[in-house]
Tab-separated table of C-alpha atoms and ligand atoms in Angstrom:
chain	number	residue	atom	x	y	z
A	203	MET	CA	-27.058	17.845	-32.679
A	204	LYS	CA	-27.213	14.457	-34.356
A	205	GLU	CA	-23.427	14.445	-34.642
A	206	THR	CA	-23.054	15.338	-30.981
A	207	LEU	CA	-25.314	12.399	-30.102
A	208	GLU	CA	-23.253	10.051	-32.224
A	209	GLN	CA	-20.040	11.360	-30.658
A	210	ILE	CA	-21.379	10.843	-27.176
A	211	LYS	CA	-22.408	7.286	-28.082
A	212	THR	CA	-19.047	6.395	-29.614
A	213	LEU	CA	-17.096	7.906	-26.740
A	214	ALA	CA	-19.299	6.309	-24.080
A	215	ILE	CA	-18.967	2.849	-25.659
A	216	SER	CA	-15.210	3.081	-25.999
A	217	GLU	CA	-14.843	4.252	-22.394
A	218	LEU	CA	-17.080	1.443	-21.244
A	219	ASP	CA	-14.630	-1.047	-22.724
A	220	ASP	CA	-11.998	0.102	-20.211
A	221	VAL	CA	-14.288	-0.146	-17.222
A	222	ARG	CA	-13.084	-2.988	-14.947
A	223	ASP	CA	-14.786	-2.582	-11.604
A	224	ALA	CA	-18.070	-1.556	-10.025
A	225	ASN	CA	-16.847	1.908	-8.976
A	226	ALA	CA	-15.638	2.758	-12.452
A	227	LEU	CA	-18.915	1.502	-13.928
A	228	ASP	CA	-20.912	3.745	-11.597
A	229	ALA	CA	-18.766	6.746	-12.471
A	230	TRP	CA	-19.392	5.975	-16.154
A	231	ARG	CA	-23.141	5.759	-15.569
A	232	VAL	CA	-23.212	9.146	-13.814
A	233	LYS	CA	-21.121	10.702	-16.546
A	234	TYR	CA	-23.336	9.575	-19.438
A	235	LEU	CA	-26.762	8.657	-18.082
A	236	GLY	CA	-26.992	10.523	-14.796
A	237	LYS	CA	-29.203	13.580	-14.116
A	238	LYS	CA	-26.338	15.881	-14.999
A	239	GLY	CA	-24.914	13.425	-17.521
A	240	GLU	CA	-23.995	14.316	-21.050
A	241	LEU	CA	-27.069	12.751	-22.634
A	242	THR	CA	-29.492	14.478	-20.251
A	243	VAL	CA	-27.799	17.823	-20.764
A	244	LEU	CA	-28.160	17.351	-24.502
A	245	LEU	CA	-31.836	16.388	-24.234
A	246	LYS	CA	-32.501	19.576	-22.267
A	247	GLN	CA	-31.344	21.553	-25.289
A	248	MET	CA	-34.082	20.006	-27.460
A	249	GLY	CA	-36.237	23.057	-26.890
A	250	LYS	CA	-34.026	24.963	-29.272
A	251	LEU	CA	-34.948	22.643	-32.117
A	252	SER	CA	-37.717	23.098	-34.654
A	253	ALA	CA	-41.044	21.295	-34.209
A	254	GLU	CA	-40.185	18.839	-37.007
A	255	GLU	CA	-36.717	18.021	-35.728
A	256	ARG	CA	-37.736	17.578	-32.081
A	257	PRO	CA	-39.473	14.163	-32.257
A	258	ILE	CA	-36.799	12.740	-34.566
A	259	MET	CA	-34.018	13.843	-32.263
A	260	GLY	CA	-36.015	12.717	-29.254
A	261	GLN	CA	-36.338	9.259	-30.698
A	262	LEU	CA	-32.664	9.167	-31.610
A	263	ALA	CA	-31.630	10.281	-28.139
A	264	ASN	CA	-33.790	7.570	-26.586
A	265	GLU	CA	-32.256	4.980	-28.863
A	266	VAL	CA	-28.784	6.055	-27.817
A	267	ARG	CA	-29.845	5.946	-24.192
A	268	GLU	CA	-31.204	2.442	-24.583
A	269	VAL	CA	-28.076	1.247	-26.347
A	270	LEU	CA	-25.925	2.669	-23.566
A	271	ILE	CA	-28.044	1.059	-20.843
A	272	GLU	CA	-27.906	-2.261	-22.652
A	273	LYS	CA	-24.124	-2.035	-23.027
A	274	MET	CA	-23.783	-1.034	-19.390
A	275	ASP	CA	-25.753	-4.084	-18.250
A	276	ALA	CA	-23.734	-6.341	-20.538
A	277	GLN	CA	-20.490	-4.931	-19.163
A	278	LYS	CA	-21.728	-5.432	-15.616
A	279	GLN	CA	-22.575	-9.056	-16.292
A	280	CYS	CA	-19.266	-9.610	-18.021
A	281	MET	CA	-17.397	-8.146	-15.018
A	282	GLU	CA	-19.278	-10.394	-12.608
A	283	GLU	CA	-18.522	-13.445	-14.689
A	284	SER	CA	-14.836	-12.714	-14.899
A	285	SER	CA	-14.554	-12.078	-11.171
A	286	LEU	CA	-16.318	-15.393	-10.527
A	287	ASN	CA	-13.955	-17.145	-12.936
A	288	ALA	CA	-10.946	-15.554	-11.253
A	289	ARG	CA	-12.167	-16.830	-7.886
A	290	LEU	CA	-12.810	-20.301	-9.243
A	291	VAL	CA	-9.281	-20.472	-10.620
A	292	ASP	CA	-7.834	-18.984	-7.456
A	293	GLU	CA	-9.572	-21.352	-5.092
A	294	THR	CA	-8.981	-24.519	-7.020
A	295	LEU	CA	-8.387	-27.511	-4.767
A	296	ASP	CA	-6.852	-30.607	-6.249
A	297	VAL	CA	-8.295	-33.384	-4.158
A	298	THR	CA	-6.184	-35.976	-5.987
A	299	ILE	CA	-2.856	-34.711	-4.568
A	300	PRO	CA	-1.704	-37.130	-1.810
A	301	GLY	CA	-1.946	-35.535	1.676
A	302	LYS	CA	0.931	-34.962	4.067
A	303	SER	CA	1.196	-37.965	6.345
A	304	VAL	CA	0.799	-37.222	10.051
A	305	THR	CA	3.130	-39.154	12.333
A	306	LEU	CA	1.117	-40.421	15.267
A	307	GLY	CA	2.875	-40.773	18.590
A	308	HIS	CA	2.004	-43.257	21.291
A	309	GLN	CA	2.361	-43.647	25.007
A	310	HIS	CA	5.833	-43.428	26.549
A	311	PRO	CA	6.976	-46.840	27.892
A	312	MET	CA	7.193	-45.505	31.435
A	313	TYR	CA	3.614	-44.263	31.307
A	314	VAL	CA	2.506	-47.635	29.951
A	315	VAL	CA	3.829	-49.128	33.200
A	316	LEU	CA	2.352	-46.320	35.310
A	317	ASP	CA	-1.069	-46.838	33.751
A	318	GLU	CA	-0.846	-50.577	34.368
A	319	LEU	CA	0.017	-49.958	38.008
A	320	LYS	CA	-2.812	-47.462	38.386
A	321	GLU	CA	-5.264	-49.892	36.850
A	322	ILE	CA	-4.179	-52.712	39.146
A	323	PHE	CA	-4.413	-50.587	42.302
A	324	ILE	CA	-7.586	-48.741	41.376
A	325	GLY	CA	-9.091	-52.164	40.658
A	326	MET	CA	-8.253	-53.115	44.242
A	327	GLY	CA	-10.043	-50.053	45.624
A	328	PHE	CA	-7.107	-47.631	45.919
A	329	GLU	CA	-7.370	-43.942	45.078
A	330	CYS	CA	-4.680	-42.125	43.112
A	331	LEU	CA	-3.355	-38.859	44.616
A	332	ASP	CA	-1.132	-36.126	43.229
A	333	GLY	CA	1.417	-34.408	45.486
A	334	PRO	CA	3.805	-31.427	45.501
A	335	GLU	CA	7.328	-31.826	44.091
A	336	VAL	CA	8.489	-28.809	46.098
A	337	GLU	CA	8.111	-30.158	49.601
A	338	LEU	CA	8.837	-29.175	53.196
A	339	ALA	CA	11.695	-31.063	54.882
A	340	GLU	CA	9.199	-31.521	57.693
A	341	TYR	CA	7.111	-33.791	55.437
A	342	ASN	CA	9.981	-35.354	53.497
A	343	PHE	CA	11.955	-36.186	56.672
A	344	ASP	CA	10.724	-35.162	60.151
A	345	LYS	CA	7.225	-36.579	60.012
A	346	LEU	CA	8.664	-39.687	58.350
A	347	ASN	CA	10.842	-40.281	61.399
A	348	ALA	CA	14.105	-39.333	59.660
A	349	GLU	CA	15.508	-37.100	62.339
A	350	GLU	CA	18.130	-34.359	62.163
A	351	GLY	CA	21.451	-35.938	61.201
A	352	HIS	CA	19.934	-38.718	59.076
A	353	PRO	CA	22.322	-39.241	56.118
A	354	SER	CA	19.606	-38.669	53.465
A	355	ARG	CA	19.095	-35.129	54.839
A	356	ASP	CA	22.634	-34.158	53.845
A	357	TRP	CA	23.170	-31.235	51.478
A	358	SER	CA	25.211	-33.521	49.243
A	359	ASP	CA	22.116	-35.713	48.647
A	360	THR	CA	19.205	-33.290	48.559
A	361	PHE	CA	18.203	-30.156	46.608
A	362	TYR	CA	17.318	-27.491	49.188
A	363	PHE	CA	15.909	-24.071	48.348
A	364	ASP	CA	17.004	-22.266	51.515
A	365	LYS	CA	19.989	-22.109	53.865
A	366	ASP	CA	17.961	-23.516	56.759
A	367	SER	CA	17.058	-26.669	54.819
A	368	HIS	CA	13.312	-26.190	55.208
A	369	VAL	CA	12.146	-26.265	51.604
A	370	MET	CA	13.377	-28.870	49.146
A	371	LEU	CA	12.646	-30.904	46.053
A	372	ARG	CA	11.156	-34.074	47.523
A	373	SER	CA	13.608	-36.977	47.484
A	374	GLN	CA	10.837	-39.599	47.667
A	375	THR	CA	7.056	-39.799	47.298
A	376	SER	CA	6.757	-40.927	50.939
A	377	PRO	CA	5.722	-37.433	52.198
A	378	MET	CA	2.423	-38.252	50.486
A	379	GLN	CA	1.874	-40.873	53.195
A	380	ILE	CA	1.813	-38.047	55.738
A	381	ARG	CA	-0.299	-35.730	53.585
A	382	ALA	CA	-2.833	-38.531	53.055
A	383	MET	CA	-2.982	-39.464	56.757
A	384	GLU	CA	-3.320	-35.815	57.817
A	385	THR	CA	-6.148	-34.987	55.454
A	386	ARG	CA	-8.140	-38.139	54.715
A	387	PRO	CA	-10.623	-40.082	56.761
A	388	LEU	CA	-9.723	-43.659	57.730
A	389	PRO	CA	-9.453	-46.235	56.304
A	390	ILE	CA	-6.898	-45.119	53.709
A	391	ARG	CA	-5.966	-46.912	50.484
A	392	ILE	CA	-3.971	-44.664	48.177
A	393	ILE	CA	-1.211	-44.636	45.614
A	394	SER	CA	0.622	-41.452	44.649
A	395	PRO	CA	2.892	-41.342	41.600
A	396	GLY	CA	5.272	-38.483	40.800
A	397	ARG	CA	8.750	-37.070	40.263
A	398	VAL	CA	11.430	-37.154	42.937
A	399	TYR	CA	14.881	-35.560	43.036
A	400	ARG	CA	18.278	-36.563	44.378
A	401	LYS	CA	21.787	-35.232	43.809
A	402	ASP	CA	22.945	-38.170	41.695
A	403	GLU	CA	25.226	-38.011	38.674
A	404	VAL	CA	23.589	-39.203	35.459
A	405	ASP	CA	24.609	-42.727	34.410
A	406	ALA	CA	22.989	-45.911	33.093
A	407	THR	CA	21.056	-46.466	36.331
A	408	HIS	CA	20.916	-42.986	37.965
A	409	SER	CA	19.338	-39.632	37.265
A	410	PRO	CA	18.873	-36.551	39.505
A	411	MET	CA	15.169	-36.747	38.647
A	412	PHE	CA	13.170	-39.948	38.523
A	413	HIS	CA	9.687	-41.251	39.285
A	414	GLN	CA	8.240	-43.233	42.139
A	415	VAL	CA	4.824	-44.556	43.034
A	416	GLU	CA	4.001	-44.517	46.717
A	417	GLY	CA	1.372	-46.790	48.186
A	418	LEU	CA	-0.286	-46.644	51.604
A	419	VAL	CA	-2.936	-48.655	53.404
A	420	VAL	CA	-4.166	-47.780	56.909
A	421	ASP	CA	-7.030	-49.738	58.416
A	422	ARG	CA	-7.936	-51.978	61.343
A	423	ASP	CA	-6.071	-55.287	61.578
A	424	ILE	CA	-3.598	-54.614	58.798
A	425	THR	CA	-0.603	-56.955	58.981
A	426	MET	CA	2.513	-57.848	57.040
A	427	ALA	CA	0.430	-60.621	55.418
A	428	ASP	CA	-1.722	-57.952	53.724
A	429	LEU	CA	1.421	-56.254	52.446
A	430	LYS	CA	2.802	-59.484	51.015
A	431	GLY	CA	-0.516	-60.621	49.591
A	432	THR	CA	-1.215	-57.322	47.859
A	433	LEU	CA	2.280	-56.881	46.437
A	434	ASN	CA	2.401	-60.497	45.198
A	435	THR	CA	-0.884	-59.942	43.388
A	436	VAL	CA	0.469	-56.749	41.806
A	437	VAL	CA	3.644	-58.498	40.648
A	438	GLU	CA	1.702	-61.345	39.054
A	439	LYS	CA	-0.490	-58.872	37.188
A	440	LEU	CA	2.582	-56.904	36.064
A	441	TYR	CA	4.957	-59.726	35.168
A	442	GLY	CA	2.676	-62.732	34.683
A	443	LYS	CA	1.165	-65.514	36.788
A	444	GLY	CA	3.581	-67.520	38.889
A	445	THR	CA	6.238	-64.760	39.072
A	446	LYS	CA	8.151	-65.471	42.289
A	447	THR	CA	8.972	-62.773	44.828
A	448	ARG	CA	11.114	-62.643	47.923
A	449	PHE	CA	11.101	-60.232	50.843
A	450	ARG	CA	14.445	-59.242	52.393
A	451	PRO	CA	14.789	-57.338	55.661
A	452	HIS	CA	15.813	-53.715	55.149
A	453	HIS	CA	15.721	-50.405	56.975
A	454	PHE	CA	13.594	-47.329	56.353
A	455	PRO	CA	13.035	-44.777	59.141
A	456	PHE	CA	9.256	-44.682	58.568
A	457	THR	CA	8.489	-48.412	58.466
A	458	GLU	CA	9.024	-51.142	61.050
A	459	PRO	CA	9.639	-53.842	60.088
A	460	SER	CA	10.988	-52.786	56.686
A	461	CYS	CA	11.763	-54.911	53.673
A	462	GLU	CA	12.778	-54.862	50.076
A	463	MET	CA	10.887	-56.997	47.607
A	464	ASP	CA	12.767	-58.784	44.816
A	465	VAL	CA	11.290	-60.561	41.793
A	466	GLN	CA	12.861	-63.670	40.371
A	467	CYS	CA	14.927	-62.793	37.312
A	468	HIS	CA	12.800	-63.106	34.160
A	469	LYS	CA	15.906	-63.845	32.081
A	470	CYS	CA	17.396	-66.828	33.912
A	471	GLY	CA	14.522	-67.909	36.145
A	472	GLY	CA	16.648	-67.555	39.269
A	473	ILE	CA	19.837	-69.368	38.246
A	474	GLY	CA	21.900	-66.192	37.952
A	475	CYS	CA	22.810	-64.258	34.760
A	476	PRO	CA	24.220	-60.837	33.716
A	477	THR	CA	20.740	-59.231	33.884
A	478	CYS	CA	20.410	-60.032	37.596
A	479	LYS	CA	24.178	-59.716	38.147
A	480	GLY	CA	24.347	-63.390	39.076
A	481	GLU	CA	21.827	-62.975	41.896
A	482	GLY	CA	18.840	-64.711	40.362
A	483	TRP	CA	16.689	-61.931	41.857
A	484	ILE	CA	16.048	-58.310	40.920
A	485	GLU	CA	15.168	-55.651	43.493
A	486	LEU	CA	11.777	-54.084	42.765
A	487	LEU	CA	10.594	-51.942	45.655
A	488	GLY	CA	10.900	-50.903	49.274
A	489	ALA	CA	8.064	-51.511	51.738
A	490	GLY	CA	7.155	-52.104	55.352
A	491	MET	CA	4.633	-51.691	58.143
A	492	VAL	CA	4.052	-47.981	58.849
A	493	HIS	CA	6.084	-47.053	61.947
A	494	PRO	CA	3.844	-46.410	64.986
A	495	LYS	CA	5.651	-43.095	65.545
A	496	VAL	CA	4.605	-41.975	62.053
A	497	LEU	CA	0.974	-43.021	62.604
A	498	GLU	CA	0.873	-41.286	66.007
A	499	GLY	CA	2.404	-38.125	64.504
A	500	CYS	CA	-0.618	-37.998	62.186
A	501	GLY	CA	-3.022	-38.454	65.094
A	502	ILE	CA	-3.881	-42.074	64.326
A	503	ASP	CA	-4.622	-44.394	67.242
A	504	THR	CA	-2.098	-47.240	66.937
A	505	GLU	CA	-4.124	-49.383	69.337
A	506	VAL	CA	-6.833	-49.587	66.678
A	507	TYR	CA	-5.119	-48.914	63.380
A	508	SER	CA	-2.046	-50.196	61.562
A	509	GLY	CA	-0.798	-49.830	58.006
A	510	TRP	CA	1.674	-50.769	55.361
A	511	ALA	CA	3.422	-48.727	52.694
A	512	PHE	CA	5.587	-49.260	49.670
A	513	GLY	CA	7.598	-47.179	47.203
A	514	ILE	CA	8.430	-48.388	43.702
A	515	GLY	CA	10.752	-46.773	41.121
A	516	LEU	CA	8.935	-46.321	37.834
A	517	GLU	CA	11.930	-46.093	35.488
A	518	ARG	CA	13.382	-49.307	36.854
A	519	THR	CA	10.046	-51.081	36.551
A	520	ALA	CA	9.709	-49.926	32.935
A	521	MET	CA	13.324	-50.911	32.194
A	522	ARG	CA	12.710	-54.406	33.496
A	523	ARG	CA	9.355	-54.703	31.766
A	524	PHE	CA	10.661	-53.622	28.331
A	525	LYS	CA	14.268	-54.837	28.758
A	526	ILE	CA	15.749	-51.337	28.475
A	527	ALA	CA	19.435	-51.367	29.433
A	528	ASP	CA	20.084	-47.642	29.975
A	529	LEU	CA	17.982	-45.283	32.115
A	530	ARG	CA	19.006	-42.267	30.026
A	531	LEU	CA	17.021	-43.592	27.057
A	532	ILE	CA	13.837	-43.065	29.045
A	533	PHE	CA	14.419	-39.297	29.215
A	534	GLU	CA	16.213	-38.546	25.956
A	535	ASN	CA	13.002	-38.643	23.885
A	536	ASP	CA	14.746	-40.053	20.848
A	537	VAL	CA	11.895	-41.214	18.590
A	538	ARG	CA	14.063	-44.024	17.198
A	539	PHE	CA	14.045	-45.452	20.713
A	540	LEU	CA	10.457	-44.557	21.647
A	541	ALA	CA	8.997	-45.911	18.387
A	542	GLN	CA	10.022	-49.431	19.469
A	543	PHE	CA	7.324	-49.700	22.136
B	9	LIG	N1	10.674	-43.981	50.118
B	9	LIG	C1	11.513	-45.154	50.033
B	9	LIG	C2	12.637	-44.888	49.032
B	9	LIG	O1	12.596	-43.921	48.342
B	9	LIG	C3	10.724	-46.363	49.593
B	9	LIG	C4	9.673	-46.794	50.581
B	9	LIG	C5	8.381	-46.311	50.534
B	9	LIG	C6	9.992	-47.725	51.556
B	9	LIG	C7	7.438	-46.748	51.439
B	9	LIG	C8	9.054	-48.164	52.482
B	9	LIG	C9	7.775	-47.674	52.411
B	9	LIG	O2	13.571	-45.653	48.957
């Protein structure tokens, strides 16, 4: 029996050496120390021994048991340590390695100009409205006094969605004048920036999609002097104090009288140079007093109220502001270009 005990001990210890995980360790424990384990089975046979042998063997068996328990605990601790070490090695983080540099973008030059415009107008008490790019011809043309047959309504100029020319991509932000007058209480002071679409070939100064900012004021006693005063203030804020403007007569169906506003060329100061094509002036925007027909169409009493409106091209304004020669650069999103602003 003593030999059997020794055998069990030797075998158990050598098997324990191969144990690598908690499951295997548990299986080992059951096999050698469990209720039906080899040691227990052996101890149950003690009854067969003589009275002298029994206590000696009992003591020996207990010693073996204790040794095995001790070894089992040691193995358990050893396994825990090595798994901790493996994790520590695995999850090493070298905080001294230089990080990947993140390239930060910045605002697009056209949005710089848009934000400046918004700030100027909001500072003067205007509200900023958003409007639909898919628009009804009724709002883009009819209600703006551009009747059937007006050249801008032609299929060669405008993107229509249907054969009957009812639904279209707006060709100007001016329909927002109507939408504002139809839905808002008087007085009205709004600007409305957004994309507009025309069937133009792409070149250095044209694109089938571009941006405008519409402006509209409707109140009592509004005159052309308010239009000129406000727009002159805006131009000085945008291009610097003392920037000269001039107002030329023009025609738009929805304003009467209508005008275009030019700014004196920043390059030559009005003498004439390639930038202003020898004119000394650069066209900036279209404007005018809101046509009484348009006001009346929106249910506004023209005996009491009058208004003025303007429309400014954002790309052109940004091009002038940052001296960009080609419109296409604004849309190409080439970072070598954009990084310059
Ligand atoms: N909508 C006109 C255009 O696109 C500009 C404009 C707006 C003119 C408001 C007068 C008043 O050319």
